[in-house]
Short mmCIF file of C-alpha atoms in Angstrom, two decimals:
data_model
loop_
_atom_site.label_atom_id
_atom_site.label_comp_id
_atom_site.label_asym_id
_atom_site.label_seq_id
_atom_site.Cartn_x
_atom_site.Cartn_y
_atom_site.Cartn_z
CA MET Y 362 16.46 -64.33 147.58
CA SER Y 363 15.59 -67.63 149.18
CA PRO Y 364 16.66 -68.50 152.73
CA GLU Y 365 18.93 -71.52 153.01
CA ALA Y 366 19.03 -73.96 155.90
CA GLY Y 367 22.10 -73.73 158.09
CA GLU Y 368 23.60 -70.72 156.28
CA SER Y 369 24.83 -67.74 158.28
CA HIS Y 370 24.96 -65.16 155.52
CA ALA Y 371 22.87 -63.76 152.69
CA GLU Y 372 23.88 -64.34 149.11
CA ALA Y 373 24.86 -60.96 147.68
CA GLY Y 374 24.07 -59.55 144.28
CA ALA Y 375 21.19 -61.84 143.36
CA THR Y 376 18.47 -59.29 144.07
CA SER Y 377 18.14 -55.77 145.35
CA ALA Y 378 17.00 -57.05 148.75
CA GLU Y 379 19.06 -58.57 151.53
CA ALA Y 380 16.83 -61.21 153.03
CA GLY Y 381 16.68 -62.84 156.43
CA ALA Y 382 14.33 -65.60 157.49
CA ALA Y 383 13.42 -67.42 160.64
CA SER Y 384 10.90 -69.94 161.82
CA ALA Y 385 8.16 -68.50 163.97
CA GLU Y 386 5.00 -69.64 165.69
CA VAL Y 387 2.09 -67.78 164.13
CA GLY Y 388 -0.28 -66.30 166.68
CA GLU Y 389 -4.00 -65.65 166.44
CA ARG Y 390 -3.52 -61.98 165.61
CA PRO Y 391 -0.71 -59.92 164.06
CA ALA Y 392 1.70 -58.02 166.23
CA GLU Y 393 0.77 -54.47 167.15
CA GLY Y 394 2.05 -51.98 164.62
CA THR Y 395 1.87 -54.25 161.60
CA VAL Y 396 -0.25 -54.09 158.51
CA VAL Y 397 -1.52 -57.43 157.27
CA GLY Y 398 -1.61 -58.13 153.56
CA ARG Y 399 -3.73 -60.64 151.67
CA GLY Y 400 -2.04 -63.99 151.21
CA ALA Y 401 -2.71 -67.53 150.07
CA GLY Y 402 -4.79 -68.42 153.11
CA PRO Y 403 -4.38 -68.88 156.86
CA PRO Y 404 -0.84 -69.98 157.75
CA PRO Y 405 -0.05 -73.18 159.64
CA ARG Y 406 1.07 -73.06 163.25
CA TYR Y 407 4.70 -72.78 162.19
CA ALA Y 408 5.88 -70.82 159.16
CA ALA Y 409 9.01 -69.17 157.79
CA LEU Y 410 9.51 -65.41 158.04
CA LYS Y 411 11.42 -63.66 155.29
CA PHE Y 412 12.52 -60.13 156.17
CA LEU Y 413 13.20 -57.43 153.60
CA PRO Y 414 14.97 -55.00 155.93
CA THR Y 415 15.25 -51.22 155.74
CA GLY Y 416 18.97 -50.80 156.46
CA THR Y 417 20.14 -47.51 154.98
CA ARG Y 418 17.90 -47.67 151.94
CA THR Y 419 16.17 -44.66 150.47
CA PRO Y 420 12.36 -44.31 150.47
CA ARG Y 421 12.38 -45.14 146.75
CA GLN Y 422 14.33 -48.35 147.36
CA LEU Y 423 12.00 -49.33 150.21
CA ARG Y 424 9.00 -48.71 147.97
CA HIS Y 425 10.59 -50.99 145.35
CA LEU Y 426 11.10 -53.74 147.96
CA ARG Y 427 7.47 -53.55 149.01
CA GLU Y 428 6.36 -53.71 145.37
CA LEU Y 429 8.46 -56.85 144.87
CA ALA Y 430 6.97 -58.43 147.97
CA HIS Y 431 3.39 -57.71 146.96
CA ARG Y 432 4.04 -58.95 143.42
CA GLU Y 433 5.38 -62.21 144.84
CA GLN Y 434 2.35 -62.41 147.13
CA GLU Y 435 -0.06 -61.85 144.24
CA LEU Y 436 1.58 -64.56 142.13
CA LEU Y 437 1.61 -67.18 144.88
CA SER Y 438 -1.96 -66.46 145.97
CA ARG Y 439 -3.05 -67.34 142.41
CA LEU Y 440 -0.94 -70.47 142.04
CA ARG Y 441 -1.82 -73.03 144.71
CA SER Y 442 0.49 -75.65 143.26
CA PRO Y 443 2.42 -78.55 144.74
CA ARG Y 444 5.74 -77.48 143.23
CA LEU Y 445 5.65 -73.78 144.19
CA ILE Y 446 6.32 -72.58 147.73
CA ARG Y 447 3.28 -70.86 149.28
CA MET Y 448 3.10 -67.38 150.78
CA TYR Y 449 0.51 -66.92 153.52
CA ASP Y 450 0.80 -63.23 154.34
CA ALA Y 451 2.85 -60.02 154.05
CA LEU Y 452 3.38 -57.61 156.95
CA THR Y 453 4.86 -54.12 157.08
CA VAL Y 454 6.47 -53.31 160.42
CA ASP Y 455 5.80 -49.95 162.07
CA ASP Y 456 8.21 -49.76 165.02
CA PRO Y 457 10.11 -46.42 165.34
CA ASP Y 458 11.80 -47.64 168.53
CA HIS Y 459 13.72 -50.16 166.44
CA PRO Y 460 14.91 -48.26 163.33
CA GLU Y 461 16.77 -51.32 162.05
CA LEU Y 462 13.36 -53.02 161.65
CA ASP Y 463 11.02 -50.08 161.13
CA GLY Y 464 9.46 -50.21 157.65
CA ALA Y 465 10.65 -53.73 156.89
CA THR Y 466 8.39 -56.01 154.90
CA VAL Y 467 7.95 -59.47 156.42
CA LEU Y 468 6.74 -62.34 154.24
CA VAL Y 469 5.06 -65.30 155.97
CA LEU Y 470 5.98 -68.34 153.88
CA GLU Y 471 5.49 -72.06 153.84
CA ARG Y 472 8.46 -73.46 155.70
CA ALA Y 473 11.06 -75.59 153.98
CA GLU Y 474 13.77 -77.80 155.42
CA GLY Y 475 16.57 -76.45 153.25
CA SER Y 476 17.60 -75.63 149.72
CA MET Y 477 19.23 -77.38 146.80
CA ALA Y 478 22.23 -75.07 147.22
CA ALA Y 479 22.82 -76.36 150.75
CA LEU Y 480 22.27 -79.94 149.56
CA LEU Y 481 24.86 -79.55 146.79
CA ASP Y 482 27.33 -78.06 149.26
CA ARG Y 483 26.97 -81.16 151.42
CA SER Y 484 26.61 -83.73 148.66
CA PRO Y 485 27.65 -82.78 145.11
CA ARG Y 486 25.89 -85.01 142.55
CA PRO Y 487 23.25 -86.28 145.01
CA PRO Y 488 21.94 -89.75 144.08
CA HIS Y 489 18.33 -88.51 144.01
CA GLY Y 490 19.29 -85.51 141.84
CA PRO Y 491 17.37 -86.75 138.75
CA ALA Y 492 14.14 -87.06 140.77
CA LEU Y 493 14.62 -83.53 142.14
CA LEU Y 494 15.23 -82.21 138.61
CA ALA Y 495 11.95 -83.75 137.47
CA GLN Y 496 10.14 -81.89 140.24
CA VAL Y 497 11.94 -78.62 139.44
CA CYS Y 498 10.92 -79.00 135.80
CA GLU Y 499 7.35 -79.66 136.90
CA GLY Y 500 7.37 -76.42 138.91
CA LEU Y 501 8.62 -74.49 135.89
CA HIS Y 502 5.91 -76.05 133.74
CA GLN Y 503 3.24 -75.04 136.25
CA LEU Y 504 4.59 -71.50 136.35
CA HIS Y 505 4.82 -71.18 132.56
CA HIS Y 506 1.36 -72.73 132.14
CA ALA Y 507 0.02 -69.93 134.36
CA GLY Y 508 1.67 -67.33 132.12
CA TRP Y 509 4.66 -66.44 134.30
CA VAL Y 510 8.44 -66.60 133.93
CA HIS Y 511 10.54 -67.32 137.04
CA GLY Y 512 13.56 -65.30 135.97
CA ASP Y 513 16.01 -66.50 138.63
CA LEU Y 514 16.13 -70.30 138.70
CA LYS Y 515 19.20 -71.48 140.63
CA PRO Y 516 19.97 -73.94 143.46
CA ALA Y 517 19.29 -71.39 146.20
CA ASN Y 518 15.77 -70.89 144.85
CA VAL Y 519 14.90 -74.59 144.82
CA LEU Y 520 13.58 -75.33 148.31
CA LEU Y 521 13.47 -78.82 149.79
CA MET Y 522 10.58 -79.85 152.00
CA LYS Y 523 10.68 -82.14 155.00
CA ASP Y 524 9.63 -85.13 152.86
CA GLY Y 525 12.59 -84.47 150.53
CA SER Y 526 10.53 -83.11 147.63
CA ALA Y 527 11.44 -79.92 145.78
CA ARG Y 528 9.50 -76.68 145.31
CA LEU Y 529 10.39 -73.48 143.53
CA GLY Y 530 10.77 -70.41 145.70
CA ASP Y 531 11.70 -66.73 145.53
CA PHE Y 532 9.47 -65.12 142.92
CA ASN Y 533 10.86 -61.60 143.30
CA MET Y 534 12.14 -61.81 139.74
CA ALA Y 535 9.02 -63.54 138.39
CA ALA Y 536 7.14 -61.68 135.69
CA GLU Y 537 3.78 -62.17 134.00
CA MET Y 538 3.79 -62.66 130.25
CA GLU Y 539 2.46 -59.86 128.04
CA GLY Y 540 2.22 -61.43 124.62
CA THR Y 541 5.61 -62.91 123.76
CA HIS Y 542 7.57 -61.21 126.57
CA ALA Y 543 7.50 -60.42 130.25
CA TYR Y 544 9.34 -57.57 131.97
CA ALA Y 545 11.55 -58.57 134.90
CA PRO Y 546 13.68 -56.45 137.27
CA ALA Y 547 17.18 -55.82 136.03
CA PHE Y 548 18.77 -58.28 138.46
CA ALA Y 549 19.87 -61.84 137.80
CA THR Y 550 22.39 -64.50 138.83
CA PRO Y 551 24.91 -64.52 135.94
CA ASP Y 552 25.81 -68.22 136.08
CA TYR Y 553 22.17 -69.12 135.32
CA THR Y 554 21.24 -66.21 133.03
CA ALA Y 555 20.53 -66.86 129.37
CA PRO Y 556 23.25 -65.22 127.24
CA GLU Y 557 20.88 -62.91 125.35
CA LEU Y 558 19.98 -61.30 128.70
CA LEU Y 559 23.61 -60.61 129.62
CA TRP Y 560 23.74 -57.78 127.09
CA SER Y 561 20.03 -56.92 126.80
CA GLU Y 562 18.74 -53.37 127.03
CA VAL Y 563 17.10 -52.36 130.31
CA THR Y 564 14.01 -50.20 129.86
CA GLU Y 565 11.94 -48.33 132.42
CA ARG Y 566 9.87 -51.48 132.84
CA GLY Y 567 12.91 -53.72 133.30
CA THR Y 568 14.44 -56.40 131.09
CA GLN Y 569 12.45 -58.24 128.45
CA ILE Y 570 12.43 -61.94 129.30
CA ARG Y 571 10.81 -65.04 127.81
CA PRO Y 572 10.17 -68.58 129.12
CA SER Y 573 13.15 -69.82 127.12
CA ALA Y 574 15.37 -68.02 129.65
CA ASP Y 575 14.09 -70.40 132.35
CA VAL Y 576 14.82 -73.34 130.03
CA TRP Y 577 18.46 -72.16 129.80
CA SER Y 578 18.64 -71.88 133.61
CA PHE Y 579 17.26 -75.40 133.96
CA GLY Y 580 19.96 -76.73 131.60
CA ILE Y 581 22.71 -75.15 133.72
CA LEU Y 582 21.09 -76.46 136.91
CA ALA Y 583 20.70 -79.99 135.51
CA HIS Y 584 24.37 -80.15 134.45
CA LEU Y 585 25.49 -78.90 137.88
CA VAL Y 586 23.29 -81.37 139.79
CA LEU Y 587 24.29 -84.38 137.66
CA THR Y 588 28.02 -83.68 137.26
CA GLY Y 589 29.00 -81.14 139.90
CA THR Y 590 30.36 -78.79 137.23
CA PHE Y 591 29.19 -75.95 134.97
CA PRO Y 592 28.86 -76.63 131.22
CA LEU Y 593 30.78 -73.49 130.22
CA PRO Y 594 34.49 -72.96 130.94
CA GLY Y 595 35.81 -70.60 133.58
CA GLY Y 596 36.89 -70.61 137.20
CA THR Y 597 34.77 -67.58 138.16
CA THR Y 598 31.26 -66.31 137.50
CA GLU Y 599 32.65 -63.52 135.34
CA ALA Y 600 34.68 -65.93 133.22
CA ARG Y 601 31.73 -68.24 132.71
CA SER Y 602 29.48 -65.28 131.78
CA ASP Y 603 32.03 -64.20 129.17
CA ALA Y 604 32.10 -67.77 127.86
CA ALA Y 605 28.29 -67.78 127.62
CA VAL Y 606 28.38 -64.63 125.50
CA ARG Y 607 31.06 -66.11 123.23
CA TYR Y 608 29.06 -69.33 122.97
CA ALA Y 609 25.92 -67.43 121.93
CA ARG Y 610 27.96 -65.66 119.25
CA GLY Y 611 29.39 -68.94 117.94
CA THR Y 612 32.99 -68.53 119.11
CA GLU Y 613 32.84 -70.87 122.13
CA GLU Y 614 31.56 -74.41 122.61
CA LEU Y 615 29.74 -76.12 125.44
CA ARG Y 616 31.99 -78.32 127.52
CA LEU Y 617 29.56 -80.94 128.76
CA SER Y 618 31.01 -83.36 131.27
CA PRO Y 619 31.76 -86.88 129.95
CA GLU Y 620 30.02 -88.13 133.11
CA LEU Y 621 26.70 -86.73 131.89
CA PRO Y 622 24.52 -89.69 130.79
CA ALA Y 623 23.59 -89.71 127.10
CA VAL Y 624 19.86 -89.13 127.66
CA TRP Y 625 20.63 -86.13 129.89
CA ARG Y 626 23.24 -84.88 127.42
CA GLU Y 627 20.51 -84.48 124.81
CA ILE Y 628 18.25 -82.66 127.26
CA VAL Y 629 20.97 -80.28 128.50
CA THR Y 630 22.15 -79.58 124.94
CA ASP Y 631 18.63 -78.61 123.88
CA CYS Y 632 18.13 -76.44 126.98
CA LEU Y 633 21.40 -74.65 126.26
CA ALA Y 634 20.75 -73.94 122.60
CA ARG Y 635 22.50 -70.74 121.55
CA THR Y 636 19.42 -68.68 120.67
CA HIS Y 637 15.98 -68.10 122.07
CA GLU Y 638 14.44 -69.39 118.85
CA GLU Y 639 16.21 -72.74 119.14
CA ARG Y 640 15.34 -73.06 122.84
CA ALA Y 641 11.69 -72.10 122.31
CA ALA Y 642 11.20 -75.38 120.42
CA HIS Y 643 11.64 -77.17 123.75
CA ASP Y 644 8.95 -75.74 126.01
CA THR Y 645 8.53 -77.03 129.56
CA ALA Y 646 5.60 -79.28 128.61
CA SER Y 647 7.73 -81.36 126.22
CA LEU Y 648 10.81 -80.91 128.39
CA LEU Y 649 9.01 -82.30 131.43
CA ARG Y 650 8.11 -85.53 129.64
CA ARG Y 651 11.73 -86.03 128.59
CA VAL Y 652 13.08 -85.23 132.04
CA GLU Y 653 10.67 -87.65 133.69
CA ARG Y 654 11.76 -90.44 131.37
CA ALA Y 655 15.43 -89.65 131.99
CA ALA Y 656 14.84 -89.55 135.74
CA GLY Y 657 12.97 -92.85 135.72
CA ALA Y 658 10.10 -91.11 137.46
CA SER Y 659 7.44 -93.55 136.25
CA ARG Y 660 7.11 -95.03 139.72
CA SER Y 661 8.04 -91.81 141.56
CA ALA Y 662 9.68 -93.40 144.58
CA ARG Y 663 9.70 -91.63 147.94
CA LEU Y 664 12.67 -89.29 148.21
CA PRO Y 665 14.95 -89.54 151.25
CA ARG Y 666 14.21 -87.29 154.20
CA LEU Y 667 16.62 -84.52 155.07
CA ARG Y 668 18.60 -84.77 158.26
CA PRO Y 669 16.86 -83.26 161.33
CA ARG Y 670 18.21 -80.03 162.75
CA ARG Y 671 17.69 -78.07 165.91
CA ARG Y 672 14.59 -75.91 165.92
CA TRP Y 673 14.39 -72.25 166.81
CA ARG Y 674 10.83 -71.04 167.33
CA PRO Y 675 10.26 -67.50 168.62
CA ALA Y 676 6.62 -66.50 168.84
CA LEU Y 677 5.52 -64.15 166.07
CA VAL Y 678 3.24 -62.09 168.30
CA GLY Y 679 5.27 -59.46 170.12
CA THR Y 680 8.64 -60.70 168.84
CA LEU Y 681 9.21 -58.75 165.62
CA ALA Y 682 11.54 -56.38 167.49
CA THR Y 683 13.60 -59.35 168.67
CA ALA Y 684 13.70 -60.60 165.08
CA ALA Y 685 15.49 -57.37 164.14
CA LEU Y 686 18.67 -59.05 165.35
CA ILE Y 687 18.17 -61.67 162.68
CA VAL Y 688 17.72 -58.98 160.04
CA ALA Y 689 20.81 -57.11 161.17
CA THR Y 690 23.01 -60.20 160.89
CA THR Y 691 21.15 -61.53 157.81
CA ALA Y 692 21.13 -65.00 159.36
CA LEU Y 693 19.11 -67.44 157.26
CA VAL Y 694 17.37 -70.29 159.06
CA TYR Y 695 14.60 -72.67 158.14
CA ALA Y 696 13.35 -74.91 160.94
CA THR Y 697 11.70 -78.29 160.66
CA ARG Y 698 8.02 -78.95 161.06
CA ASP Y 699 6.23 -81.12 163.64
CA GLU Y 700 3.33 -82.16 161.47
CA GLU Y 701 3.66 -84.28 158.36
CA GLN Y 702 3.31 -82.18 155.23
CA GLY Y 703 0.97 -83.11 152.41
CA LEU Y 704 2.89 -85.42 150.09
CA THR Y 705 2.83 -85.23 146.30
CA TYR Y 706 5.06 -87.80 144.69
CA GLY Y 707 3.77 -88.79 141.30
CA TYR Y 708 1.27 -86.35 139.84
CA HIS Y 709 4.06 -84.81 137.74
CA ARG Y 710 4.07 -87.97 135.59
CA CYS Y 711 0.71 -87.06 134.09
CA PRO Y 712 1.15 -85.72 130.52
CA ALA Y 713 -0.16 -82.27 129.67
CA ASP Y 714 -3.80 -82.08 128.52
CA SER Y 715 -4.52 -85.55 129.91
CA VAL Y 716 -6.40 -87.13 132.78
CA CYS Y 717 -4.45 -89.69 134.81
CA PHE Y 718 -5.60 -92.37 137.24
CA PHE Y 719 -3.22 -93.97 139.76
CA SER Y 720 -3.23 -97.20 141.76
CA GLU Y 721 -1.83 -95.52 144.91
CA PRO Y 722 -2.52 -92.22 146.75
CA ASN Y 723 -0.76 -88.98 145.82
CA GLY Y 724 -0.20 -89.95 142.19
CA SER Y 725 2.08 -92.92 142.94
CA GLY Y 726 1.95 -96.55 141.83
CA GLU Y 727 0.63 -97.64 138.43
CA MET Y 728 -0.73 -94.93 136.10
CA CYS Y 729 -3.09 -94.83 133.12
CA SER Y 730 -3.59 -91.62 131.14
CA TRP Y 731 -5.97 -90.46 128.39
CA ASP Y 732 -6.42 -87.28 126.38
CA GLU Y 733 -9.79 -88.40 124.95
CA ASP Y 734 -12.93 -90.22 126.11
CA ASP Y 735 -12.73 -93.96 126.75
CA ALA Y 736 -15.90 -96.04 126.87
CA ASP Y 737 -14.20 -99.22 128.08
CA TRP Y 738 -10.94 -99.20 130.03
CA LEU Y 739 -10.42 -102.94 129.62
CA SER Y 740 -10.70 -103.22 125.84
CA GLY Y 741 -9.99 -101.19 122.73
CA ALA Y 742 -6.86 -99.36 121.58
CA ASP Y 743 -6.09 -97.86 125.02
CA THR Y 744 -6.56 -100.07 128.06
CA CYS Y 745 -5.82 -99.84 131.78
CA ARG Y 746 -5.24 -103.48 132.63
CA TRP Y 747 -4.18 -103.07 136.25
CA THR Y 748 -7.67 -101.78 137.15
CA ARG Y 749 -9.02 -105.28 136.51
CA GLY Y 750 -7.73 -106.27 139.94
CA GLN Y 751 -6.84 -102.97 141.63
CA PRO Y 752 -8.88 -99.90 142.60
CA VAL Y 753 -8.04 -96.35 141.57
CA LYS Y 754 -6.76 -94.35 144.56
CA SER Y 755 -5.87 -90.95 143.08
CA ILE Y 756 -6.54 -88.81 140.01
CA PHE Y 757 -5.04 -85.75 138.27
CA ASN Y 758 -6.89 -83.77 135.61
CA ASN Y 759 -3.94 -82.11 133.89
CA SER Y 760 -5.95 -80.45 131.13
CA SER Y 761 -5.57 -76.90 129.85
CA ASP Y 762 -8.22 -74.84 128.08
CA ASP Y 763 -9.95 -76.94 125.44
CA GLU Y 764 -11.13 -75.31 122.21
CA ASN Y 765 -14.51 -77.01 122.72
CA GLY Y 766 -14.78 -75.90 126.35
CA LEU Y 767 -14.35 -79.44 127.73
CA GLY Y 768 -12.06 -79.27 130.76
CA ALA Y 769 -13.62 -81.51 133.42
CA VAL Y 770 -13.64 -85.31 133.51
CA ALA Y 771 -16.58 -87.47 134.64
CA TYR Y 772 -15.95 -91.15 135.34
CA PHE Y 773 -18.29 -94.11 135.71
CA ARG Y 774 -18.20 -97.59 137.24
CA GLY Y 775 -19.95 -98.99 134.16
CA ARG Y 776 -18.80 -99.25 130.55
CA ASP Y 777 -20.16 -96.79 127.96
CA PHE Y 778 -20.55 -94.03 130.58
CA THR Y 779 -23.41 -95.85 132.31
CA PRO Y 780 -24.24 -95.76 136.02
CA VAL Y 781 -23.83 -98.99 137.98
CA GLY Y 782 -24.81 -99.91 141.52
CA ALA Y 783 -24.72 -96.96 143.91
CA ASP Y 784 -24.32 -94.53 141.00
CA VAL Y 785 -27.93 -95.13 139.94
CA THR Y 786 -29.27 -93.66 143.18
CA ARG Y 787 -26.90 -90.70 143.36
CA LYS Y 788 -28.67 -87.33 143.45
CA ASN Y 789 -27.62 -84.35 141.34
CA SER Y 790 -24.62 -86.19 139.92
CA ARG Y 791 -26.01 -87.34 136.55
CA ASN Y 792 -25.53 -90.85 137.89
CA ARG Y 793 -21.76 -90.71 137.51
CA THR Y 794 -19.27 -92.09 140.00
CA GLY Y 795 -17.26 -88.87 140.24
CA CYS Y 796 -15.98 -85.78 138.47
CA THR Y 797 -12.68 -83.87 138.62
CA SER Y 798 -12.31 -80.29 137.43
CA GLN Y 799 -9.53 -78.87 135.29
CA ARG Y 800 -6.05 -78.83 136.94
CA ASN Y 801 -7.37 -80.58 140.07
CA GLN Y 802 -5.84 -83.60 141.74
CA GLY Y 803 -6.47 -85.68 144.81
CA ASN Y 804 -7.07 -89.04 146.43
CA LEU Y 805 -10.20 -91.14 145.87
CA ALA Y 806 -11.97 -93.57 148.18
CA GLY Y 807 -9.86 -96.38 146.75
CA THR Y 808 -12.66 -98.95 146.81
CA TYR Y 809 -13.43 -99.23 143.09
CA ALA Y 810 -12.02 -98.78 139.60
CA PRO Y 811 -14.04 -96.85 136.98
CA LEU Y 812 -14.61 -98.57 133.66
CA SER Y 813 -15.19 -95.48 131.50
CA HIS Y 814 -14.76 -91.70 131.49
CA ARG Y 815 -15.64 -88.71 129.31
CA TRP Y 816 -14.64 -85.05 129.06
CA ILE Y 817 -17.39 -82.56 129.95
CA ALA Y 818 -17.68 -78.79 130.28
CA ARG Y 819 -17.74 -78.67 134.09
CA CYS Y 820 -18.38 -80.79 137.14
#
């Protein structure tokens, strides 16, 4: 369950864990009586703490909570991605003097400014909603590309960073694919649950789930963000769930809002196809391209910053007992951050299995993309005209596994993959200007524009 900025209660029924979170200053060593897990790397000075408290739970329930936490930690440590919230560490508290905290699992997370749920409460149909949806879809694509299903996509689990960008959070329900299915815990948020899962059989391993379930959730989310309403009739969650079941069985129709733009109507309709088989035809790779076009994300403008809020910063070292008060009241708080966060605005525009070059840092500005070699950027079938007068300032190699083993991209200042100028004297670089490995992105020096590139096995 994801913490939400400014909320004073935990959302009930979404998971088996009641969660509390607070901002904390991370010290040089963990508090006495804690066990440190392995996370995604050293945390920043300020991070968010997410508590999975003990309460009156049985040892079996506590063991299940810890398993969920470590599964989330394992997933996030493997996916260092700009659209997925990072987890830095997991602690287990050993403090018998404070039974309300003793045994709790504490997750140390990248800190967000708020959530989409809080944003929609303040501003239904936000003007930058389409841009946020493009980033949510990008996060889903990254997760699916890694072989995982989120399993609980909803506004509360879309976290908003200080720069206004969106990242997916709360991977307690996430599951790794095993062939055509994954097995997720038998918990879900009904309003965003694919209809086939509302009556599915629960086995010892959980509920069978497929990526198409996330596509359904995205369709519901998109309709809510763009119109402020749900696409199925009903004034309560239970009524809408019943309508979803009737719709899947062919006895109920979608009731898409007339305010939904035509291009989004097509996207939402495809996402909310009645069956898994129909939805599976629209995977997140193709869906992302359509969403980006609908959102007008070709220039990927800077999103508005969220409003500042008061900061609460207890020190992590020696303060876990004090934080028990937060757990007991299940208060959910995310504080702001002093430092500027790394910004990623436009890399999501890059098509799958392509390499993209941009005229501005962080994937913004003009973009040229290729899925094959190009010996001359300024002539031939595919050209990149803006590089005639502008340097390249960032790159994204968005390739997946190639059947020929070619996943890296080498680029050259000369045509026909030839070294020019300083490239000729470069050591151990095969005289190329630069090379970017598979699924890597970043800023370049910004002083030149390559004239050719080719796919190679590795950098």
